[in-house]
Each structure stands twice: as C-alpha cells, then as structure tokens.
mmCIF file of C-alpha atoms in Angstrom:
data_model
loop_
_atom_site.group_PDB
_atom_site.id
_atom_site.type_symbol
_atom_site.label_atom_id
_atom_site.label_comp_id
_atom_site.label_asym_id
_atom_site.label_seq_id
_atom_site.Cartn_x
_atom_site.Cartn_y
_atom_site.Cartn_z
ATOM 1 C CA UNK A 5 2.362 -20.561 43.443
ATOM 2 C CA UNK A 6 4.002 -22.820 40.905
ATOM 3 C CA UNK A 7 0.644 -24.294 39.955
ATOM 4 C CA UNK A 8 -0.632 -20.720 39.319
ATOM 5 C CA UNK A 9 2.297 -19.923 37.057
ATOM 6 C CA UNK A 10 1.853 -23.224 35.168
ATOM 7 C CA UNK A 11 -1.871 -22.571 34.734
ATOM 8 C CA UNK A 12 -1.122 -19.133 33.337
ATOM 9 C CA UNK A 13 1.310 -20.539 30.746
ATOM 10 C CA UNK A 14 -1.392 -22.872 29.428
ATOM 11 C CA UNK A 15 -3.742 -19.938 28.929
ATOM 12 C CA UNK A 16 -4.488 -19.335 25.203
ATOM 13 C CA UNK A 17 -3.781 -15.978 23.770
ATOM 14 C CA UNK A 18 -6.592 -14.024 22.059
ATOM 15 C CA UNK A 19 -8.058 -16.114 19.204
ATOM 16 C CA UNK A 20 -7.269 -15.049 15.658
ATOM 17 C CA UNK A 21 -10.201 -13.909 13.559
ATOM 18 C CA UNK A 22 -8.901 -15.763 10.487
ATOM 19 C CA UNK A 23 -6.260 -18.214 9.377
ATOM 20 C CA UNK A 24 -2.749 -16.734 8.682
ATOM 21 C CA UNK A 25 -3.043 -17.440 4.894
ATOM 22 C CA UNK A 26 -6.154 -15.067 4.798
ATOM 23 C CA UNK A 27 -3.994 -12.197 6.136
ATOM 24 C CA UNK A 28 -1.332 -12.917 3.575
ATOM 25 C CA UNK A 29 -4.026 -12.956 0.787
ATOM 26 C CA UNK A 30 -5.391 -9.671 1.941
ATOM 27 C CA UNK A 31 -1.888 -8.097 2.007
ATOM 28 C CA UNK A 32 -1.194 -9.453 -1.506
ATOM 29 C CA UNK A 33 -4.483 -8.154 -2.894
ATOM 30 C CA UNK A 34 -3.762 -4.672 -1.424
ATOM 31 C CA UNK A 35 -0.362 -4.695 -2.793
ATOM 32 C CA UNK A 36 -1.561 -5.549 -6.337
ATOM 33 C CA UNK A 37 -4.325 -2.920 -6.198
ATOM 34 C CA UNK A 38 -1.765 -0.246 -5.189
ATOM 35 C CA UNK A 39 0.560 -1.396 -7.956
ATOM 36 C CA UNK A 40 -2.227 -1.056 -10.501
ATOM 37 C CA UNK A 41 -3.097 2.421 -9.245
ATOM 38 C CA UNK A 42 0.652 3.405 -9.408
ATOM 39 C CA UNK A 43 0.931 1.870 -12.920
ATOM 40 C CA UNK A 44 -2.146 3.877 -14.095
ATOM 41 C CA UNK A 45 -0.312 7.147 -13.420
ATOM 42 C CA UNK A 46 2.605 6.316 -15.672
ATOM 43 C CA UNK A 47 3.687 8.953 -18.194
ATOM 44 C CA UNK A 48 1.110 11.452 -16.913
ATOM 45 C CA UNK A 49 3.577 14.333 -17.306
ATOM 46 C CA UNK A 50 4.075 13.628 -20.998
ATOM 47 C CA UNK A 51 0.359 13.342 -21.906
ATOM 48 C CA UNK A 52 -0.047 17.126 -22.146
ATOM 49 C CA UNK A 53 3.340 18.162 -23.550
ATOM 50 C CA UNK A 54 1.644 20.493 -26.028
ATOM 51 C CA UNK A 55 0.123 22.523 -23.225
ATOM 52 C CA UNK A 56 3.471 22.672 -21.373
ATOM 53 C CA UNK A 57 5.404 23.806 -24.446
ATOM 54 C CA UNK A 58 2.862 26.592 -25.223
ATOM 55 C CA UNK A 59 2.964 27.750 -21.619
ATOM 56 C CA UNK A 60 6.812 27.754 -21.584
ATOM 57 C CA UNK A 61 6.884 29.737 -24.829
ATOM 58 C CA UNK A 62 4.647 32.400 -23.395
ATOM 59 C CA UNK A 63 6.479 32.719 -20.110
ATOM 60 C CA UNK A 64 10.114 32.585 -21.268
ATOM 61 C CA UNK A 65 10.640 28.890 -20.499
ATOM 62 C CA UNK A 66 11.998 29.414 -16.989
ATOM 63 C CA UNK A 67 10.567 27.834 -13.902
#
C-alpha cells in the first residue's frame, strides 16, 4: 500500500498548455485593451452639452 501511495505522489498533474509568463502576458494585454476602451469613453457626457441644454430648456430642466 505504501508503494501505491508513493507512486501516486510522483504522478505529474495535467501539463500546462503554455509557460506561466505567457498567461501573465495575455492578462496584461487584456488589461491594457480594456483600459484603452475605458479611456476612449472619457468625457462622453460633455460632448453633446448643446443638445442637453436645449432639451432641458424645453422641458423645464427637471429630471
């Protein structure tokens, strides 16, 4: 029984499909892409302030 347990402890886990640095690189690239997408939406609410002000004037300015 002891030999069976020792044989099982030497058993290798499932092989990785890539090196660990590849996973870190993929995560970093995804993070940068999401940061660029988020940055591209900056100041969106203020781009059309002329439309908002004319809408508020016509509807009493309440929301």
